[in-house]
Amino acid sequence: MKTFNKILIANRGEIAVRIMAACEELGIKTVAVFSEADEKALHVKKADEAVRIGPPQASESYLNIDRMIDAVRETGAEAVHPGYGFLSENHVFAKRCKEEGIVFIGPGWKSMKLLGNKLESRAVMIKAGVPVTPGFTIDNMPVKKIAEKAGKIGFPVLVKAAAGGGGKGMRAVHDPKDLAEAVEGAAREAKSAFGDETVYVEKLLVKPRHIEFQILGDKHGNIIHLNERECSIQRRHQKILEETPSPAVSKELRKKMGETAINVAKSADYYNAGTVEFLLDSDGKYYFLEVNARLQVEHPVTEMTTGIDLVHEQIKIAAGGKLKIKQKDVPQTGHSIEVRLYAEDPENNYLPSSGKILFTKEPKGPGIRVDSGIYSGCTVPVFYDPILSKLIVWARDRNSAAARMKQALNNYPILGVNSTGSFLLAIIDNPDFLKGKLSTDFLEDQKEYFDKWKDNIADAEKAVAAAAIHEPGSKPSAVVNDHRGQRNIWLDIGKWEIGSSIKR
Amino acid sequence: MEDVFSFRDKVFNVDFEDRNDTGRNILINDSESEISIHSQDENEILMTLNGERIKAYSAAEKDDYFVFINGRQYMLKKHAAGADLSGGLPGSAGGDFVSSPMPGTIIKINCSEGDEIKENDTLVIVEAMKMENMLRSPVDGKVEKISFSEGDLVDAGAPIVEIGTE
């Protein structure tokens, strides 16, 4: 079907590159936007045209709505793809696009606004019969009453900001005597971070799993789900490794949770691609968490196991197309795992790292996909999210996928800045991970394992040897040996041919 | 000629020695191993070290050497040949100042020149890549000099707050 002639991608890094690839496949021209820090970034090189939108600070470039609209006007793009992060869940931007006659590739701004408010969306979901974690709102409730109600749902509880996100304005309370202070603290933090001091209390689940469902809905009321993803391995609410199918989700549970996810989407009049997040308890009970009203970082694992290109679908839906796939025809083949390579130092408290990538080489082979925003010689700026690239593998089953991931990570050098690759390898090698024993507390529970990994620097001497011979020709006797360690003159003589005549 | 590398707080003295038959030996801190290089280009080395076949990727910028072996990157520092590192590595011997471990923007300075401070007091908050990092005092002392203001961009390692300890 005919969609658009030209799309502006209001994002940077790997996701911008990935969206541009989908546009190219659909015969759509692409426009990149870039800040002054990104002049030589990969997404700028990949696009058909590129517009400079401002200084390095995101607030003055990738988050600047006026400038973004100007860039659309200047280039004559008909639609905007926001990617994830930045303006992707900004309902003001989505509304502004609509007013300006620009197609926003995402859900309608009203759905977005509703889903952005935790308390409001929670109320809508309760009304629609969606299971949410037991909890209650606090409106000038005396502390005694709060404690009484919290006691009823059972400690531990979580005090959360209605407008919250990213762990801000959130307090876990294990002991009733700490409740008053937590409510006060969360409200204060919420007020300073979001300008809204409304907080509520909900039950804190112990060692839950994070299970989310990919949904796709068109503007004609058709909604399907594309199975689950498990993203339990997190650090500070930041996902690190995602996979599908989840080792904890049976066929029956998938059907039930999938139906709930569709119910959630319908209750919010949702269209385009989205993700419904749940927490799954150890006893198989699940609770609605939130909706991510955009394309997710971890969308590739769903693409690998269903064969459905989510960005293609997003574009077609935005152009008014009807979903062609019926729920019963959604495929699910094999197992896929994704890891996120961040520019952080896993051996030093995950300190962000920036600078020049001196060398990188992507792993290749059957079932290996790399969604990358970097290249040898590029610079990683300090101003943005430190994601460098994502490594995704597919195989017949979970064990084979883990083995393939291990092999791929072993062959994915990123030199010059710190990256989390070796830490991801340690996760893949972890016995509990291999058994599928996961929870959102995985990293804390495995602290001893990871400390041991950090201190194991058995290869340091080998690295020193490699560094010492790094510069070719720097050593007087750089001898080339064949595989038996014997000197073989045919290997270092250079190009030669039997019987060739010497031309002068 | 000897090369000197360090990794974390370990120092490695490296030397090569021609073997009379084939190839060379490598001496790392006086322990000797056989080394054979099978292929080498700018960033990839295939070698056998003490009978173990190793594929390594390497890159260098000035004195910083980066080597990737078995999925892990080793960041090494090269030092002047013959450098005496017995007294500790340069830069790592706790100079009494606070600096940012990575380039970023100073979003808050919690002290003024002349303040008495305690070890572990948060003196500066630096933001890099959307994350706030607390820079704490390594010692008890007195703030002698503050070289930056809130909102400034700082490089990794640049002293932001200098501390006198008497």
XYZ file of C-alpha atoms in Angstrom, chain A residues 15-504:
490
model
C 16.830 3.491 16.670
C 17.012 6.254 14.065
C 19.197 4.020 11.887
C 16.824 1.079 12.310
C 13.750 3.177 11.357
C 15.557 4.517 8.299
C 16.296 0.965 7.157
C 12.560 0.163 7.331
C 11.729 3.335 5.364
C 14.257 2.405 2.698
C 12.601 -1.005 2.363
C 9.234 0.658 1.859
C 10.629 3.117 -0.681
C 10.237 6.120 1.602
C 12.790 8.958 1.687
C 14.217 9.761 5.120
C 15.173 12.960 6.924
C 17.576 12.857 9.868
C 17.759 15.584 12.477
C 20.944 16.180 14.418
C 22.400 18.328 17.158
C 25.819 19.930 16.933
C 27.248 16.962 18.858
C 25.975 14.512 16.242
C 27.227 15.993 12.978
C 29.148 12.823 12.119
C 26.746 10.353 13.754
C 25.714 7.200 11.928
C 22.053 8.193 11.603
C 23.072 11.377 9.762
C 25.106 9.351 7.264
C 22.268 6.897 6.732
C 19.510 9.426 5.904
C 18.642 10.870 2.500
C 18.850 14.370 3.956
C 19.740 15.816 7.331
C 18.744 18.953 9.224
C 20.769 20.527 12.003
C 18.340 21.365 14.791
C 20.411 22.935 17.541
C 23.044 22.760 20.249
C 24.089 19.490 21.902
C 21.764 19.757 24.930
C 18.707 17.595 24.185
C 16.377 20.283 25.531
C 17.548 22.578 22.750
C 17.645 19.992 19.980
C 15.975 16.562 20.093
C 13.382 17.794 22.607
C 12.718 21.133 20.923
C 9.205 20.843 19.497
C 9.218 24.109 17.520
C 12.521 23.296 15.885
C 11.329 19.787 15.051
C 8.165 21.120 13.374
C 10.291 23.633 11.403
C 12.517 20.795 10.181
C 9.456 18.899 8.940
C 8.265 22.013 7.108
C 11.689 22.754 5.595
C 12.071 19.278 4.157
C 8.471 18.608 3.162
C 8.208 15.409 5.176
C 4.634 14.162 5.602
C 5.129 12.170 8.770
C 7.340 12.041 11.872
C 8.642 8.866 13.521
C 9.656 9.674 17.115
C 11.505 6.420 17.936
C 11.756 5.855 21.706
C 12.713 8.378 24.412
C 12.934 12.101 23.520
C 9.536 13.252 22.139
C 8.086 9.770 21.615
C 5.620 9.899 24.520
C 5.114 13.641 24.580
C 1.408 14.190 23.982
C 1.973 17.927 23.447
C 4.205 17.108 20.479
C 1.752 14.518 19.119
C -1.086 17.059 19.374
C 0.997 19.770 17.753
C 1.783 17.472 14.801
C -1.921 16.836 14.347
C -2.690 20.562 14.398
C 0.020 21.196 11.831
C -1.270 18.471 9.536
C 1.779 16.239 10.082
C 1.208 12.527 10.671
C 2.664 11.389 14.008
C 3.703 7.740 13.754
C 2.348 6.579 17.105
C -0.868 6.561 19.095
C -3.313 9.462 19.295
C -2.364 12.213 21.716
C -5.365 11.614 23.980
C -4.451 7.962 24.568
C -0.889 9.056 25.168
C -1.926 11.653 27.712
C -4.133 9.196 29.588
C -1.454 6.499 29.686
C 1.184 8.989 30.818
C -0.642 9.553 34.094
C -0.261 6.490 36.291
C -3.145 7.264 38.573
C -5.650 8.091 35.824
C -4.719 5.097 33.702
C -4.907 2.890 36.788
C -8.472 4.066 37.401
C -9.446 3.369 33.781
C -7.907 -0.110 33.947
C -9.645 -0.984 37.214
C -12.950 0.000 35.601
C -12.168 -2.233 32.611
C -11.527 -5.210 34.901
C -7.765 -5.260 34.361
C -5.870 -6.658 37.369
C -3.752 -3.978 39.045
C -1.615 -4.278 42.167
C -3.771 -3.693 45.263
C -3.416 -0.102 46.412
C -5.118 3.166 47.235
C -4.724 6.907 46.772
C -3.880 9.306 49.564
C -5.871 12.532 49.643
C -4.967 14.335 52.836
C -5.421 11.020 54.602
C -4.162 10.997 58.201
C -1.084 8.839 58.657
C -2.976 6.471 60.965
C -5.509 5.767 58.247
C -2.762 5.243 55.623
C -1.057 2.731 57.911
C -4.341 0.934 58.510
C -5.105 0.636 54.787
C -1.520 -0.360 53.989
C -1.746 -3.042 56.667
C -4.798 -4.444 54.922
C -3.023 -4.945 51.576
C 0.053 -6.148 53.484
C 3.618 -4.918 53.792
C 5.933 -4.353 51.996
C 4.272 -1.514 50.092
C 5.433 1.015 47.544
C 4.702 4.744 47.793
C 4.604 6.121 44.255
C 4.175 9.502 42.579
C 1.151 9.724 40.263
C 3.179 11.627 37.693
C 6.285 9.535 38.379
C 8.735 7.704 36.208
C 12.296 6.433 36.257
C 12.172 5.534 39.940
C 11.751 9.148 41.031
C 9.190 9.833 43.749
C 9.145 6.147 44.694
C 9.751 4.633 48.158
C 9.614 1.027 49.306
C 8.297 0.584 52.850
C 8.891 -2.683 54.679
C 8.009 -1.561 58.194
C 4.794 0.372 59.093
C 6.801 2.779 61.264
C 8.642 4.099 58.196
C 5.426 4.851 56.322
C 4.876 8.482 57.344
C 8.391 9.488 56.375
C 8.183 7.671 53.034
C 4.897 9.363 52.097
C 6.346 12.772 52.948
C 9.606 12.088 51.103
C 7.937 10.721 47.974
C 5.564 13.707 47.828
C 8.447 16.161 48.195
C 10.482 14.431 45.492
C 7.439 14.221 43.199
C 6.728 17.904 43.666
C 10.263 18.950 42.755
C 10.626 16.489 39.868
C 7.165 16.663 38.285
C 5.458 19.661 39.924
C 2.748 17.342 41.252
C 2.825 15.998 44.801
C 0.072 13.389 44.403
C 1.229 10.017 45.676
C -0.437 6.643 46.093
C 0.330 3.384 47.840
C 0.441 -0.039 46.251
C 1.550 -3.503 47.224
C 5.204 -4.232 46.601
C 5.546 -7.603 44.940
C 8.476 -9.708 46.107
C 10.793 -10.906 43.340
C 8.306 -10.543 40.485
C 9.107 -11.086 36.819
C 8.657 -8.315 34.280
C 6.492 -9.609 31.455
C 5.236 -7.325 28.689
C 3.052 -7.814 25.635
C 3.647 -6.243 22.250
C 0.424 -4.937 20.774
C -0.498 -3.596 17.359
C -3.717 -1.726 16.702
C -4.985 0.065 13.611
C -7.219 3.137 13.359
C -10.188 0.899 12.496
C -10.458 -0.753 15.898
C -8.497 -3.936 15.186
C -6.037 -4.876 17.912
C -3.789 -7.920 18.200
C -0.928 -8.909 20.465
C 2.372 -10.365 19.273
C 3.156 -12.449 22.380
C 5.220 -11.560 25.393
C 8.747 -10.437 26.140
C 10.440 -11.084 29.443
C 12.603 -8.206 30.660
C 13.206 -9.190 34.271
C 16.932 -8.520 34.238
C 17.126 -4.835 35.106
C 19.405 -2.421 36.847
C 17.777 0.588 38.496
C 14.593 -0.021 36.460
C 16.666 -0.032 33.286
C 16.252 -3.201 31.212
C 19.469 -4.961 30.265
C 18.453 -8.223 28.608
C 15.133 -9.149 26.998
C 13.843 -12.368 25.513
C 10.851 -14.099 24.058
C 9.168 -16.417 24.790
C 9.409 -16.097 28.572
C 10.445 -19.311 30.346
C 7.679 -18.516 32.883
C 4.747 -18.090 30.499
C 2.710 -21.154 29.550
C 0.431 -21.299 26.539
C -2.631 -20.772 28.760
C -1.066 -17.842 30.612
C 0.001 -16.275 27.300
C -3.568 -16.421 26.051
C -4.945 -14.921 29.241
C -2.370 -12.149 29.567
C -2.590 -11.407 25.842
C -6.331 -10.904 26.133
C -5.794 -8.586 29.089
C -3.241 -6.613 27.071
C -5.760 -6.158 24.269
C -8.371 -5.089 26.816
C -5.924 -2.495 28.172
C -5.271 -1.123 24.685
C -8.993 -0.969 23.885
C -9.735 0.839 27.163
C -7.310 3.585 26.136
C -8.534 3.785 22.489
C -5.032 2.799 21.498
C -3.670 2.411 17.997
C -0.194 1.882 16.492
C 2.506 -0.244 18.191
C 2.623 -0.284 21.975
C 3.649 -2.372 24.927
C 1.546 -3.389 27.906
C 3.757 -4.096 30.901
C 2.869 -6.488 33.724
C 4.475 -7.866 36.836
C 4.113 -11.606 37.235
C 4.109 -13.027 40.743
C 5.719 -16.359 41.660
C 2.222 -17.841 42.046
C 1.256 -16.994 38.461
C -0.835 -13.899 39.288
C -0.153 -10.895 37.097
C -0.729 -7.185 37.536
C -0.911 -4.311 35.067
C 2.036 -1.938 35.394
C 1.875 0.597 32.549
C 1.672 1.063 28.801
C 4.668 2.234 26.791
C 3.000 4.201 24.040
C 5.774 3.802 21.472
C 8.183 1.430 19.788
C 10.294 -0.264 22.474
C 14.059 -0.682 22.609
C 13.483 -4.439 22.825
C 11.106 -4.714 19.832
C 13.559 -6.798 17.725
C 13.054 -10.030 19.729
C 9.377 -9.922 18.772
C 10.305 -9.339 15.128
C 12.712 -12.294 15.179
C 10.106 -14.748 16.500
C 7.049 -13.502 14.591
C 8.667 -12.361 11.345
C 6.605 -9.171 11.565
C 8.477 -5.900 11.007
C 7.047 -3.574 13.642
C 8.286 -0.375 12.028
C 6.671 -1.338 8.709
C 3.428 -1.955 10.589
C 3.690 1.362 12.439
C 4.075 3.255 9.195
C 1.182 1.463 7.496
C -1.093 2.000 10.489
C -0.198 5.699 10.657
C -1.097 6.014 6.979
C -4.550 4.595 7.750
C -3.923 1.008 6.725
C -5.799 -1.959 8.160
C -4.048 -4.733 10.084
C -3.767 -7.737 7.795
C -2.808 -10.251 10.487
C -5.461 -11.949 12.625
C -4.697 -12.947 16.201
C -4.837 -16.672 15.421
C -2.306 -16.219 12.595
C 0.398 -14.531 14.687
C 3.447 -16.796 14.342
C 5.781 -17.744 17.172
C 8.940 -19.517 16.091
C 12.032 -20.300 18.130
C 13.618 -18.137 20.791
C 15.172 -14.691 20.648
C 17.368 -12.784 23.116
C 18.466 -9.151 22.996
C 21.198 -7.458 25.027
C 21.841 -3.746 25.224
C 25.415 -2.553 24.929
C 25.734 0.632 26.942
C 28.729 2.968 27.139
C 29.155 2.254 30.833
C 31.865 0.642 32.897
C 30.421 -2.506 34.474
C 33.644 -2.969 36.445
C 33.388 0.476 38.014
C 29.851 1.138 39.205
C 28.461 1.516 35.660
C 30.086 4.887 35.238
C 29.067 6.365 31.905
C 31.848 6.495 29.367
C 32.186 8.757 26.369
C 34.809 9.469 23.753
C 35.984 7.953 20.518
C 35.289 4.404 19.390
C 38.713 3.473 18.076
C 37.613 0.190 16.583
C 34.531 -1.981 16.403
C 33.540 -5.020 14.358
C 30.055 -6.479 14.398
C 29.605 -10.216 14.813
C 28.061 -11.988 11.854
C 26.438 -15.338 11.275
C 23.102 -17.108 11.056
C 20.550 -15.795 13.541
C 22.586 -12.740 14.557
C 21.250 -9.184 14.212
C 22.994 -5.998 15.281
C 21.067 -2.722 15.608
C 23.903 -0.267 16.002
C 24.417 3.471 16.185
C 28.227 3.391 16.117
C 31.149 2.803 13.751
C 34.962 2.727 14.040
C 36.122 6.294 14.531
C 32.814 7.791 15.693
C 32.432 9.795 18.876
C 30.074 8.915 21.721
C 28.775 12.242 23.076
C 28.128 12.853 26.777
C 24.728 14.414 26.245
C 22.445 11.460 25.567
C 21.395 8.020 26.696
C 24.519 5.814 26.644
C 23.106 3.039 24.427
C 25.641 2.101 21.730
C 24.022 -0.828 20.042
C 21.832 -3.868 20.557
C 22.799 -7.425 19.833
C 19.916 -9.747 19.010
C 20.073 -13.472 18.347
C 17.545 -16.050 17.231
C 17.736 -19.850 17.532
C 15.394 -22.836 17.768
C 15.277 -22.888 21.567
C 16.449 -20.913 24.594
C 19.661 -22.861 25.225
C 20.765 -22.560 21.612
C 19.924 -18.850 21.651
C 22.032 -18.368 24.799
C 24.950 -20.231 23.201
C 24.634 -18.107 20.084
C 24.551 -14.917 22.143
C 27.690 -15.994 23.981
C 29.481 -16.652 20.728
C 28.364 -13.327 19.267
C 29.398 -11.300 22.339
C 32.784 -13.009 22.317
C 33.218 -11.685 18.798
C 31.973 -8.123 19.254
C 34.899 -5.845 20.089
C 34.109 -2.227 20.917
C 37.419 -0.535 21.683
C 38.146 2.916 23.067
C 35.164 3.457 25.355
C 33.873 1.273 28.136
C 30.953 -0.931 27.265
C 28.839 -3.480 29.068
C 29.620 -6.391 26.729
C 31.644 -8.462 29.189
C 28.991 -8.008 31.879
C 26.317 -9.246 29.466
C 28.463 -12.305 28.800
C 28.581 -12.957 32.550
C 24.764 -12.836 32.651
C 24.485 -15.272 29.745
C 26.895 -17.619 31.547
C 25.055 -17.452 34.879
C 23.621 -20.840 35.952
C 20.341 -19.341 37.207
C 19.902 -17.398 33.981
C 20.396 -20.588 31.998
C 17.759 -22.302 34.147
C 15.371 -19.418 33.474
C 15.232 -18.486 37.162
C 14.698 -14.751 36.783
C 13.209 -11.877 38.739
C 13.614 -8.117 38.807
C 16.004 -8.686 41.741
C 18.268 -10.916 39.648
C 21.357 -8.698 39.763
C 21.150 -8.106 43.525
C 20.503 -11.780 44.201
C 23.533 -12.713 42.101
C 25.835 -10.083 43.608
C 28.399 -12.634 44.734
C 28.542 -14.152 41.255
C 29.093 -10.782 39.608
C 31.709 -9.683 42.153
C 33.639 -12.845 41.391
C 33.373 -12.186 37.675
C 34.633 -8.620 38.138
C 37.738 -9.786 39.991
C 38.602 -12.512 37.509
C 41.180 -10.864 35.309
C 42.919 -14.045 34.230
C 43.412 -12.738 30.695
C 45.218 -9.534 31.716
C 48.654 -10.895 30.821
C 47.436 -12.028 27.420
C 46.086 -8.524 26.879
C 49.486 -7.094 27.804
C 51.158 -9.383 25.251
C 48.689 -8.262 22.579
C 49.282 -4.603 23.443
C 53.051 -5.074 23.233
C 52.791 -6.402 19.677
C 49.983 -4.036 18.721
C 51.936 -1.779 16.389
C 52.949 -3.767 13.298
C 56.592 -3.368 12.457
C 57.389 -1.880 15.822
C 59.265 -4.996 16.840
C 62.458 -5.996 15.040
C 61.441 -9.598 14.453
C 57.752 -9.699 13.745
C 57.863 -13.273 12.615
C 54.868 -14.797 10.936
C 54.380 -18.430 11.863
C 51.997 -20.991 10.499
C 49.610 -22.893 12.761
C 52.289 -25.302 13.982
C 54.443 -22.455 15.156
C 56.953 -23.158 12.365
C 58.277 -20.287 10.370
C 56.790 -20.445 6.898
C 58.377 -18.102 4.385
C 55.450 -18.456 1.973
C 53.293 -16.589 4.469
C 55.461 -13.496 4.699
C 56.830 -13.286 1.192
C 53.780 -11.318 0.022
C 51.852 -11.871 -3.206
C 53.388 -14.456 -5.534
C 52.372 -16.596 -8.479
C 53.870 -19.807 -9.844
C 55.488 -19.302 -13.220
C 54.538 -15.649 -13.529
C 56.927 -13.507 -15.512
C 58.504 -10.465 -13.991
C 57.291 -7.287 -15.591
C 59.475 -4.275 -15.422
